[in-house]
Short mmCIF file of C-alpha atoms in Angstrom, two decimals:
data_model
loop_
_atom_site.label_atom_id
_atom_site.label_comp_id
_atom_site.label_asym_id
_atom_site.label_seq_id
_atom_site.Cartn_x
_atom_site.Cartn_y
_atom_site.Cartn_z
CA UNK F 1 -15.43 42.75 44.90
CA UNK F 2 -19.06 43.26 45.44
CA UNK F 3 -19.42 44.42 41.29
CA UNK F 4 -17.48 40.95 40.23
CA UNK F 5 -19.67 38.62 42.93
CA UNK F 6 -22.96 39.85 41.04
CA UNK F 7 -21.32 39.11 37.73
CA UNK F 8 -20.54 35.79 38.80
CA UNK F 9 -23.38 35.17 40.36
CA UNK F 10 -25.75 35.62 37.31
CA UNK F 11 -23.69 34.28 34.76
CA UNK F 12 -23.60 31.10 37.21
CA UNK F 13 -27.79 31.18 37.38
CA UNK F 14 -27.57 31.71 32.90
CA UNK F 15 -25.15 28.55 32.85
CA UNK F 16 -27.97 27.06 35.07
CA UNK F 17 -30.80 27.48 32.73
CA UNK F 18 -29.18 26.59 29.47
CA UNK F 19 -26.95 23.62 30.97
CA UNK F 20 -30.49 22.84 32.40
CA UNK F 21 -32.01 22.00 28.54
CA UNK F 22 -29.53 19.58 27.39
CA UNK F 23 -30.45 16.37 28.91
CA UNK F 24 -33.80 17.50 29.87
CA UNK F 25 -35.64 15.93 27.51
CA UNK F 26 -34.11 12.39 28.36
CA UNK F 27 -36.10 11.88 30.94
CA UNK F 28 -39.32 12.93 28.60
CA UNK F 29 -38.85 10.72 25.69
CA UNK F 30 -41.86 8.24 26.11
CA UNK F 31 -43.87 11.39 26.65
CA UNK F 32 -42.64 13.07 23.45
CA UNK F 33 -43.31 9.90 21.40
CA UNK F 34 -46.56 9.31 22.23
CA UNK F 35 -47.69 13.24 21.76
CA UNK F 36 -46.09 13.49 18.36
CA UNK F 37 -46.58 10.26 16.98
CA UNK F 38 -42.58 9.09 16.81
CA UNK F 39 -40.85 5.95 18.33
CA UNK F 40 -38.87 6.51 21.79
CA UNK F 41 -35.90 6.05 19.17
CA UNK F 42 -36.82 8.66 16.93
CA UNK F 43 -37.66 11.14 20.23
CA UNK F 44 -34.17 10.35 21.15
CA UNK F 45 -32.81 12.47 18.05
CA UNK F 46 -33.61 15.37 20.02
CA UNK F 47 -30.80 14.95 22.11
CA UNK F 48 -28.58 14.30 19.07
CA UNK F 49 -29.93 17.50 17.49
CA UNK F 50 -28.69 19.47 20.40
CA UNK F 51 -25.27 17.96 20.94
CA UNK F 52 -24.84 18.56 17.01
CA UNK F 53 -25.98 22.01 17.07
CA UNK F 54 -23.51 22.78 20.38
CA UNK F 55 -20.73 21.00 18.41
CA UNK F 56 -21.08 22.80 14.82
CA UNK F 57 -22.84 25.57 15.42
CA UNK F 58 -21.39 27.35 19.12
CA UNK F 59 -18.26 28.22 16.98
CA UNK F 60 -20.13 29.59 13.99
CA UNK F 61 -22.47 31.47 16.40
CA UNK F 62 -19.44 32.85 18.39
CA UNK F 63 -17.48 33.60 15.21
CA UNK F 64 -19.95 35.75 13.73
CA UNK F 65 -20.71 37.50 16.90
CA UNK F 66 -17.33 38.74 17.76
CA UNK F 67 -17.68 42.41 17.12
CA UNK F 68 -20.85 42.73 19.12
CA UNK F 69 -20.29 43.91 23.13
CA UNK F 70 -20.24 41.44 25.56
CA UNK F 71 -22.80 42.52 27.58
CA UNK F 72 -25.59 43.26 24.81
CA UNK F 73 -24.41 39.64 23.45
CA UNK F 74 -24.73 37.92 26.24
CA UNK F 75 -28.23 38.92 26.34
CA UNK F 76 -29.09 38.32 22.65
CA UNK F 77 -27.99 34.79 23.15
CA UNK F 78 -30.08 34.38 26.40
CA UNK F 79 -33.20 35.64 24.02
CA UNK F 80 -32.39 33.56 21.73
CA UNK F 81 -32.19 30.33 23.76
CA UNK F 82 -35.73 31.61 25.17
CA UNK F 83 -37.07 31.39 21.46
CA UNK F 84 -35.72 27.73 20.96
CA UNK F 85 -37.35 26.71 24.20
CA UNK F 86 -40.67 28.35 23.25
CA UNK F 87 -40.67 26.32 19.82
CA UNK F 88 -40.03 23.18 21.81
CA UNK F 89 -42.49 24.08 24.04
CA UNK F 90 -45.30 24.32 21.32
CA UNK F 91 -44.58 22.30 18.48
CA UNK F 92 -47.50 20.56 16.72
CA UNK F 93 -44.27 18.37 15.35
CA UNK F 94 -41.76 16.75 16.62
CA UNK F 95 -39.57 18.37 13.17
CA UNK F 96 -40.20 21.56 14.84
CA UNK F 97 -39.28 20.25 18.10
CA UNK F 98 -36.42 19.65 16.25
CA UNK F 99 -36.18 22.74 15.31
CA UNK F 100 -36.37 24.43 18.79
CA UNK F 101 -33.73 21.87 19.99
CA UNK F 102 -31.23 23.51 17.36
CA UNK F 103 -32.40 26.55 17.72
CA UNK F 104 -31.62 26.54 21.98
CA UNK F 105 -28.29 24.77 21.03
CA UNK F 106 -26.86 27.38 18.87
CA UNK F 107 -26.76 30.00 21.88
CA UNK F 108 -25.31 26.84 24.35
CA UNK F 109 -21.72 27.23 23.66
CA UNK F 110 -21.56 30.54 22.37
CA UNK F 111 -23.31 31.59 25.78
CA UNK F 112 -21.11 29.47 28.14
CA UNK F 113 -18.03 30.48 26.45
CA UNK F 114 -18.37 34.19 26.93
CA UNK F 115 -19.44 33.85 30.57
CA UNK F 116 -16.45 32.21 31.00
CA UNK F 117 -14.26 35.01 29.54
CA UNK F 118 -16.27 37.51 30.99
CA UNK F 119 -15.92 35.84 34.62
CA UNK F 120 -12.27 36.23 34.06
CA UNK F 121 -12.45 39.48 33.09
CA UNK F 122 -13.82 41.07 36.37
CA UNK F 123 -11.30 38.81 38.78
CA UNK F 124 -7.65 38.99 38.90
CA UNK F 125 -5.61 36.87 36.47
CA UNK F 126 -4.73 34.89 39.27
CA UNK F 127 -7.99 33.69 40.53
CA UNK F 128 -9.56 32.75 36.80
CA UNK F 129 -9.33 29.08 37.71
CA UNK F 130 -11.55 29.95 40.78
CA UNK F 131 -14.02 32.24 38.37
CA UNK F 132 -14.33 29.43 35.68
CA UNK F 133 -15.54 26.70 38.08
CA UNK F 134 -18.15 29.53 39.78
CA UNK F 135 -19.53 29.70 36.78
CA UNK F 136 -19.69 26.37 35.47
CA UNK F 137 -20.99 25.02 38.61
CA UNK F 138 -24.61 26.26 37.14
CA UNK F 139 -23.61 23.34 35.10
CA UNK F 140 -22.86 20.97 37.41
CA UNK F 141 -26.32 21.94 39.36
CA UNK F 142 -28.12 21.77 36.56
CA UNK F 143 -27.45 18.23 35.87
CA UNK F 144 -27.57 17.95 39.73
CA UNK F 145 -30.90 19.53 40.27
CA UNK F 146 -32.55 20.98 36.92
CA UNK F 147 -32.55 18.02 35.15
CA UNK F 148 -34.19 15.50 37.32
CA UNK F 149 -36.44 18.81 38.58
CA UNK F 150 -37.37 19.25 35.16
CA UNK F 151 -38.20 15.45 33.88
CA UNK F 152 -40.48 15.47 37.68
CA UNK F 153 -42.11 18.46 36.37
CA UNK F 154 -42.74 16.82 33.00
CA UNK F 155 -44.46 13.80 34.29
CA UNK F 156 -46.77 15.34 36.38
CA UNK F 157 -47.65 18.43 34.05
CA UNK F 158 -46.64 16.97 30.97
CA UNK F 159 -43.90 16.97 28.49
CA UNK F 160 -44.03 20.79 27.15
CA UNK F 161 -44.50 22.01 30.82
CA UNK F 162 -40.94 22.20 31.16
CA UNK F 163 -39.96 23.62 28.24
CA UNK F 164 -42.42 26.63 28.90
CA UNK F 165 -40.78 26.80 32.62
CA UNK F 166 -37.63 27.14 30.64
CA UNK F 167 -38.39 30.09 28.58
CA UNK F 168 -39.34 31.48 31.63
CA UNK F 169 -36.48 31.80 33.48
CA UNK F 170 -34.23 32.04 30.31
CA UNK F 171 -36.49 35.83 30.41
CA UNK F 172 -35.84 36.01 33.79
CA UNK F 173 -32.17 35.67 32.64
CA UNK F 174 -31.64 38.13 30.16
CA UNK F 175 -33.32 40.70 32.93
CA UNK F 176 -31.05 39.59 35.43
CA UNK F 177 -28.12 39.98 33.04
CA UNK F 178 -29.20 43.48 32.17
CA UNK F 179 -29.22 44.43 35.38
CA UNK F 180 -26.14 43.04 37.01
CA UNK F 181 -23.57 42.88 33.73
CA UNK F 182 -21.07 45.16 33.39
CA UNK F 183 -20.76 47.21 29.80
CA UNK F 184 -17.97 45.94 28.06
CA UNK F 185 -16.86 46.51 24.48
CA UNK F 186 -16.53 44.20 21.87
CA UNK F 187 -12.95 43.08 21.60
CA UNK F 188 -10.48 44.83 19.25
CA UNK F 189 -9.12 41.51 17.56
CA UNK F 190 -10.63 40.65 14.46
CA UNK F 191 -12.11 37.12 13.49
CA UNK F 192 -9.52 36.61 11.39
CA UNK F 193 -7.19 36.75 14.82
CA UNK F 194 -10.17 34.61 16.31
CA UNK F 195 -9.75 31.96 13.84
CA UNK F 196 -5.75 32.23 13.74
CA UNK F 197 -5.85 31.01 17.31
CA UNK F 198 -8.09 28.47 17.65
CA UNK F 199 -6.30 27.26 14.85
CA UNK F 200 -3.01 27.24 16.53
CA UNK F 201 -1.27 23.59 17.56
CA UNK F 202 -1.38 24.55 21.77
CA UNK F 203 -4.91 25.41 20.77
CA UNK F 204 -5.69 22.61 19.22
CA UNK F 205 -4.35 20.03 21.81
CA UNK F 206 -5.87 21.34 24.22
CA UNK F 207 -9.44 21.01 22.76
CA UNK F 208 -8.51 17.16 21.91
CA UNK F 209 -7.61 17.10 25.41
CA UNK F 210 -11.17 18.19 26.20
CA UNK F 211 -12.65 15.54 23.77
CA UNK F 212 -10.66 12.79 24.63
CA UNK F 213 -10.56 13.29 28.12
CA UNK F 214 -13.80 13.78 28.69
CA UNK F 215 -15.36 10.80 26.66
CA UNK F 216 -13.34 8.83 29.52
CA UNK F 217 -16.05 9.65 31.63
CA UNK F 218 -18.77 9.52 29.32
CA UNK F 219 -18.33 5.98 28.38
CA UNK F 220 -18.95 4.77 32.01
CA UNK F 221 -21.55 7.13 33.08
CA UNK F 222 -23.80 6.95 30.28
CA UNK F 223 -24.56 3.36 31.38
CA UNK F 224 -24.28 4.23 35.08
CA UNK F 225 -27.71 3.47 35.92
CA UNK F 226 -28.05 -0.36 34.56
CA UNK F 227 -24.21 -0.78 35.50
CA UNK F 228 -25.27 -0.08 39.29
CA UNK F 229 -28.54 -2.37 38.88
CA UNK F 230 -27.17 -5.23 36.96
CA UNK F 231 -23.83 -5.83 38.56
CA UNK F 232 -23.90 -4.31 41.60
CA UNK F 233 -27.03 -5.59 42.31
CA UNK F 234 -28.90 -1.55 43.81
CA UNK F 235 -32.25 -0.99 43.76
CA UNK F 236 -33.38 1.12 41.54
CA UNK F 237 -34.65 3.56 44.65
CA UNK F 238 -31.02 3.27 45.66
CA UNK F 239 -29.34 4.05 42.39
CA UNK F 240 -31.51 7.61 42.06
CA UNK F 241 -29.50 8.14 45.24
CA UNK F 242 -26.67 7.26 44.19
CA UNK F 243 -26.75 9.71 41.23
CA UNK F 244 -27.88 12.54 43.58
CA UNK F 245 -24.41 12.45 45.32
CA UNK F 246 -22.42 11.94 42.32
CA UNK F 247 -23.96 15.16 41.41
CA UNK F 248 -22.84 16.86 44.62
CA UNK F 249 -19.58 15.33 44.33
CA UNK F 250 -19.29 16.83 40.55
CA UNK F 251 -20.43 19.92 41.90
CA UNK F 252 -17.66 19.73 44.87
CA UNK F 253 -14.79 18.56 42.59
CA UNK F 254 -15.83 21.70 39.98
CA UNK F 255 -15.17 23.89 42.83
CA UNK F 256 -11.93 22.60 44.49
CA UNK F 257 -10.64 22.32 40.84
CA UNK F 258 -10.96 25.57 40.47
CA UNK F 259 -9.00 26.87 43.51
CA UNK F 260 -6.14 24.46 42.47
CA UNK F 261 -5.92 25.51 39.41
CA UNK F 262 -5.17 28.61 40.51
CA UNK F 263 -2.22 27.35 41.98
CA UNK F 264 -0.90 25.16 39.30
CA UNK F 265 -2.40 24.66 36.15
CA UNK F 266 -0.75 21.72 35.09
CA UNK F 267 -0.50 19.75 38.40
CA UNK F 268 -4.22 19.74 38.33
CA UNK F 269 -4.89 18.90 35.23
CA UNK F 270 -2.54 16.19 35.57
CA UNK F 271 -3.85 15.13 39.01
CA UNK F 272 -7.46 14.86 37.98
CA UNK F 273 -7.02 12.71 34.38
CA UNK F 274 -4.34 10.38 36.25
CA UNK F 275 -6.80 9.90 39.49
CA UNK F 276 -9.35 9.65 36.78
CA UNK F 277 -7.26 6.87 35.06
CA UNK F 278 -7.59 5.30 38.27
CA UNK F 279 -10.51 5.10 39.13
CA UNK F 280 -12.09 4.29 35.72
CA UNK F 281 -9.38 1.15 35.31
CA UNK F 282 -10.17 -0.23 39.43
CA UNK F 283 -14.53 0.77 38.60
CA UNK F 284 -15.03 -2.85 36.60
CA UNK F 285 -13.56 -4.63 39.82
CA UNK F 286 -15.42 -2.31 42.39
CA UNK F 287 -18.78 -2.45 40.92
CA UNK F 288 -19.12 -6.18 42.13
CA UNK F 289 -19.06 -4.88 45.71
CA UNK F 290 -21.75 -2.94 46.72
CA UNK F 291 -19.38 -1.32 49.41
CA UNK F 292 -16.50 -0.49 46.99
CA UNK F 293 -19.53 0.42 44.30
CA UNK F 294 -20.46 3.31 46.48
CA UNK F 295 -16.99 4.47 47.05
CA UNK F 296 -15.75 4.44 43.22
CA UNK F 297 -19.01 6.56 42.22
CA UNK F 298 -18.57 9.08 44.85
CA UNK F 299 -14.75 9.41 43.46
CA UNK F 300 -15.98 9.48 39.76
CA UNK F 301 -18.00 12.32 40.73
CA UNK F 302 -15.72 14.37 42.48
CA UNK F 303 -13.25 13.78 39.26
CA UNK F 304 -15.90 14.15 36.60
CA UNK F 305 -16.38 18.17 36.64
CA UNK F 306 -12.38 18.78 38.01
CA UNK F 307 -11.69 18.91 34.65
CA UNK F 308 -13.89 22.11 33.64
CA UNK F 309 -11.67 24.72 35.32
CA UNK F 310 -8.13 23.76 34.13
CA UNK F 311 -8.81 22.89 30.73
CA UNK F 312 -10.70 26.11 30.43
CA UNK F 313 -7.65 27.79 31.68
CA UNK F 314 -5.99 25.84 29.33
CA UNK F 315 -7.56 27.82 26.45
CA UNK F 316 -7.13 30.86 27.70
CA UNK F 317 -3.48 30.60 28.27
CA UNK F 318 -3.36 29.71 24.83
CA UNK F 319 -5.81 32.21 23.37
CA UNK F 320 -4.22 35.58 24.35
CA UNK F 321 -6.38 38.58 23.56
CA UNK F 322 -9.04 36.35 21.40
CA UNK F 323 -10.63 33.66 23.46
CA UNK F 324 -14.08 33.71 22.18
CA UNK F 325 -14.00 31.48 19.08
CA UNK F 326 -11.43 29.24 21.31
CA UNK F 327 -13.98 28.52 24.30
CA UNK F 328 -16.63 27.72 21.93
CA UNK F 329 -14.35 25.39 20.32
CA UNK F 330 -13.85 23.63 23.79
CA UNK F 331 -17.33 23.57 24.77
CA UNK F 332 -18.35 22.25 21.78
CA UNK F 333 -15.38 19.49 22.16
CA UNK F 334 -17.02 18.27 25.93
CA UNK F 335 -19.79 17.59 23.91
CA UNK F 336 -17.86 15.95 21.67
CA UNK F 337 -16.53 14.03 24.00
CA UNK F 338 -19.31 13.36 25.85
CA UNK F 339 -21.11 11.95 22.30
CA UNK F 340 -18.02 9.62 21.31
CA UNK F 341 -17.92 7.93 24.84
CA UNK F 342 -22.18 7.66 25.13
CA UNK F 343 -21.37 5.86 21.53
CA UNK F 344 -18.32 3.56 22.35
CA UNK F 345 -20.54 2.39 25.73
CA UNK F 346 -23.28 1.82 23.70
CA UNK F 347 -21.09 -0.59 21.68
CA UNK F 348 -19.20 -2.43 24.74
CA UNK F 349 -23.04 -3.09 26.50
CA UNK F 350 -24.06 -4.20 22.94
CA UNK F 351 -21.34 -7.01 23.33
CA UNK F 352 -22.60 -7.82 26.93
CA UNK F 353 -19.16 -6.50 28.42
CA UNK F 354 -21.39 -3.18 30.43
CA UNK F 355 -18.94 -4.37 33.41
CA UNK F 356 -16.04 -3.53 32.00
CA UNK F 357 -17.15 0.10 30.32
CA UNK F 358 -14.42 1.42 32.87
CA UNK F 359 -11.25 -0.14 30.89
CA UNK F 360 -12.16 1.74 28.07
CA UNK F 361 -13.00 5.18 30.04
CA UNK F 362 -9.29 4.57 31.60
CA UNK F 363 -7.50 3.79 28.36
CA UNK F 364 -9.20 7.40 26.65
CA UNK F 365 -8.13 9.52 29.88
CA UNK F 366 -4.83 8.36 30.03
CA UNK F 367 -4.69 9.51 26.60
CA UNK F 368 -5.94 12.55 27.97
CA UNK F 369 -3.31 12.39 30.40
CA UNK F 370 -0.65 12.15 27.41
CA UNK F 371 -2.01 14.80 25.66
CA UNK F 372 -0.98 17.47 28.45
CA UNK F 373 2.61 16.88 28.40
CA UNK F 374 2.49 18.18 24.67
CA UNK F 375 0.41 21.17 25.90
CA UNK F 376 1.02 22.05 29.32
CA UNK F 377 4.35 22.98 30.80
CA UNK F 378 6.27 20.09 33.85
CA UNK F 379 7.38 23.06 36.36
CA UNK F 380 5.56 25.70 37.92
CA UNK F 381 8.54 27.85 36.58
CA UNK F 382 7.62 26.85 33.30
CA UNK F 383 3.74 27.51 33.78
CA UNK F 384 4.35 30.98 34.79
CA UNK F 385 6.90 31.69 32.08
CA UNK F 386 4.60 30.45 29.22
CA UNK F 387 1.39 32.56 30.46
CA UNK F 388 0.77 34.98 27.50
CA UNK F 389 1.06 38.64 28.25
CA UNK F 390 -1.35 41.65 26.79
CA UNK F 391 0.73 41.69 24.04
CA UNK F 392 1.55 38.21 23.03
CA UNK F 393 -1.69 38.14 20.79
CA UNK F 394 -0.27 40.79 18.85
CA UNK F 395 3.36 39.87 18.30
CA UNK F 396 1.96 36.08 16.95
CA UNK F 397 -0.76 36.92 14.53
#
C-alpha cells in the first residue's frame, strides 16, 4: 500500500508540472510579443502549437515508444519535456519558442497516458477509477494553482522566468520518478496490437466521447471571464475568485468521480454528461443573476474534471493488454475537444450571443451523453460482464 501511495504520489506531482505548461503562457502573451517582436495574435500561436503537438504527436510519441520499460520511459519523457521548456525559456525567437512549445507537447500525452496505466497497474482492478483521478488531479491543480502561480511569476520576473522554473522542477521530476517508480517491463503486445485497438469501434467511441463531451465545457469556459463581467455584471477582483473555486470544485469533482467510478462505470459517466447537460442548458438564464451566477459556476466546476476518471476507464476497458497508444489517443482527444469548443465560442461571442455560449455546450454534451449508450453497457450486470479479462487482448487481435 505504502509502494503504490509513492507511485501515485509522484506521477500526480509529473502530471502537475507538465499540465502546468499548457495554458501557462496565456497569461504571458503581451509579454512574449513585446520581447520577440510579434503581435499578441501571433504570441497566441503558442498555445495552438502545443494543443497541435498534444493532438498529433502524443500518439506518434507513444506509438514509437512502446517497447521501451515504463519506468525508464517515463523518465525519458520527463527529460524531454525539461528540454522543450529550456528552449522556451531562451529563445532569441519566438520560431524557436515555437519550437520549445512542440517540443514540451510531444512528451504531454505520451507522459499522462502512461501514468495513468501505470497508476492502475500498482492498485487493484477495482479501485483504477480512484487511481486515474489521483493522478489527474495534478491536472486539475495545475490549472488551479500552477497556472495563475506561473503567469504571477511571469509578471514580476518576466516572461522566460517561468519557463526556467519549469525545467526545474520537470528535473526535479525525473529524480523523483527514479526514485519512487517501480521497474516495470515494456509490455509484450506489439504496436501492431497497439494500433489494432485504438482502432477498434468501442475504442473509437469512446475517444469521440472524450472530444465531444468535453468541448461542451470548453465552449462556455473559454469565455468565462467576460461572460461573468459583461452579463453578470462581477468585478473583475470578484471573477479571479470566482475562477479560484471553480478550480477547487474541478479538483473536488476529479476526485469523487473517481471513487464512483469505481462503483459503476457507466452510471457515472452518464450522471456527470446529463448533470452537465443541465447545467450548461439552465447557465444562459443563471448568469443574469449574480446569486444563481455563483451557484451554476461552482456546479460547472465540480462537473468539468468528473469526466477524467470514467472516460479513462472507459479506454481501458476497451484496450485490454495494450492501453498505451489508446490513452494517448484520449488525451490528445480532451484537447481536441477542448480546441473545437474554445473555436465554436469564439464564433457565438463574434455574433454578440456570449450569453448564450451554454446552449451550445449543452447541445455537444448531450451528444456526449448519446454517445455512451453505444459504448458503455445499461446494467451493472452488463458492466461487469463486458470488463476484458488477461486474455481478451489475445483472443481479438
Amino acid at each position: 500500500m505504502r509502494g503504490s501511495f509513492a507511485t501515485l504520489a509522484s506521477l500526480c506531482v509529473s502530471v502537475f508540472v507538465v499540465g502546468t505548461s499548457e495554458y501557462l503562457i496565456s497569461g504571458l502573451l503581451p509579454q512574449v510579443g513585446a520581447d520577440l517582436d510579434v503581435s499578441v495574435g501571433t504570441a497566441g500561436q503558442a498555445v495552438t502549437a502545443y494543443a497541435l503537438g498534444v493532438v498529433l504527436g502524443g500518439p506518434v510519441v507513444a506509438a514509437a515508444t512502446i517497447k521501451v520499460p515504463r519506468k525508464a520511459l517515463a523518465m525519458c519523457l520527463m527529460l524531454l519535456f525539461a528540454v522543450g521548456s529550456a528552449i522556451s525559456a531562451a529563445a532569441p525567437t519566438f520560431e524557436l519558442l515555437l519550437l520549445g512549445r512542440v517540443v514540451s507537447s510531444l512528451s504531454h500525452a505520451a507522459f499522462l497516458a502512461l501514468a495513468l496505466v501505470m497508476a492502475t497497474s500498482v492498485v487493484p482492478r477495482e479501485r483504477a477509477g480512484t487511481a486515474i483521478s489521483a493522478v489527474a488531479s495534478g491536472f486539475t491543480v495545475a490549472t488551479l494553482l500552477g497556472v495563475p502561480l506561473g503567469a504571477l511569476l511571469g509578471e514580476r520576473a518576466g516572461w522566460r522566468a517561468p519557463f526556467i522554473a519549469l525545467t526545474g522542477l520537470a528535473l526535479v521530476g525525473v529524480v523523483l520518478l527514479a526514485a519512487v517508480l517501480p521497474r516495470q517491463a515494456a509490455p509484450a503486445t506489439r504496436l501492431r496490437e497497439e494500433v489494432r485497438v485504438v482502432t477498434r469501434r468501442p475504442v473509437l467511441l469512446a475517444i469521440a466521447t472524450t472530444a465531444v463531451g468535453f468541448s461542451g465545457v470548453a465552449v462556455v469556459f473559454t469565455y468565462i471571464a467576460p461572460l461573468l463581467t459583461r452579463v453578470s455584471g462581477f468585478s473583475t477582483t470578484t471573477v479571479s475568485g470566482l475562477l479560484l473555486a471553480y478550480g477547487a470544485g474541478s479538483f473536488l469533482g476529479n476526485l469523487i468521480a473517481g471513487r464512483l467510478t469505481d462503483k459503476s462505470m457507466s452510471a457515472t459517466v452518464r450522471a456527470v454528461f446529463s448533470a452537465l447537460t443541465g447545467a450548461l442548458l439552465l447557465f444562459p438564464f443563471a448568469a443574469v443573476w449574480q446569486p444563481t451566477a455563483v451557484v451554476a459556476i461552482l456546479v460547472l466546476g465540480l462537473l468539468s474534471t468528473a469526466t477524467i476518471a470514467p472516460l479513462q476507464g472507459l479506454i481501458l476497458r476497451h484496450a485490454g493488454n495494450a492501453p498505451t497508444l489508446a490513452m494517448a489517443a484520449n488525451v490528445g482527444a480532451f484537447n481536441l475537444g477542448a480546441a473545437a469548443g474554445s473555436a465554436l465560442g469564439g464564433l457565438i461571442v463574434a455574433a454578440d450571443a456570449l450569453r448564450w455560449a451554454g446552449l451550445a455546450g449543452a447541445a455537444l454534451s448531450l451528444a456526449g451523453l448519446a454517445l455512451t449508450h453505444l459504448v458503455l453497457p445499461r446494467t451493472p450486470h452488463e458492466e461487469r460482464s463486458t470488463r476484458p479479462t488477461d486474455g481478451d487482448l489475445r483472443t481479438t487481435v
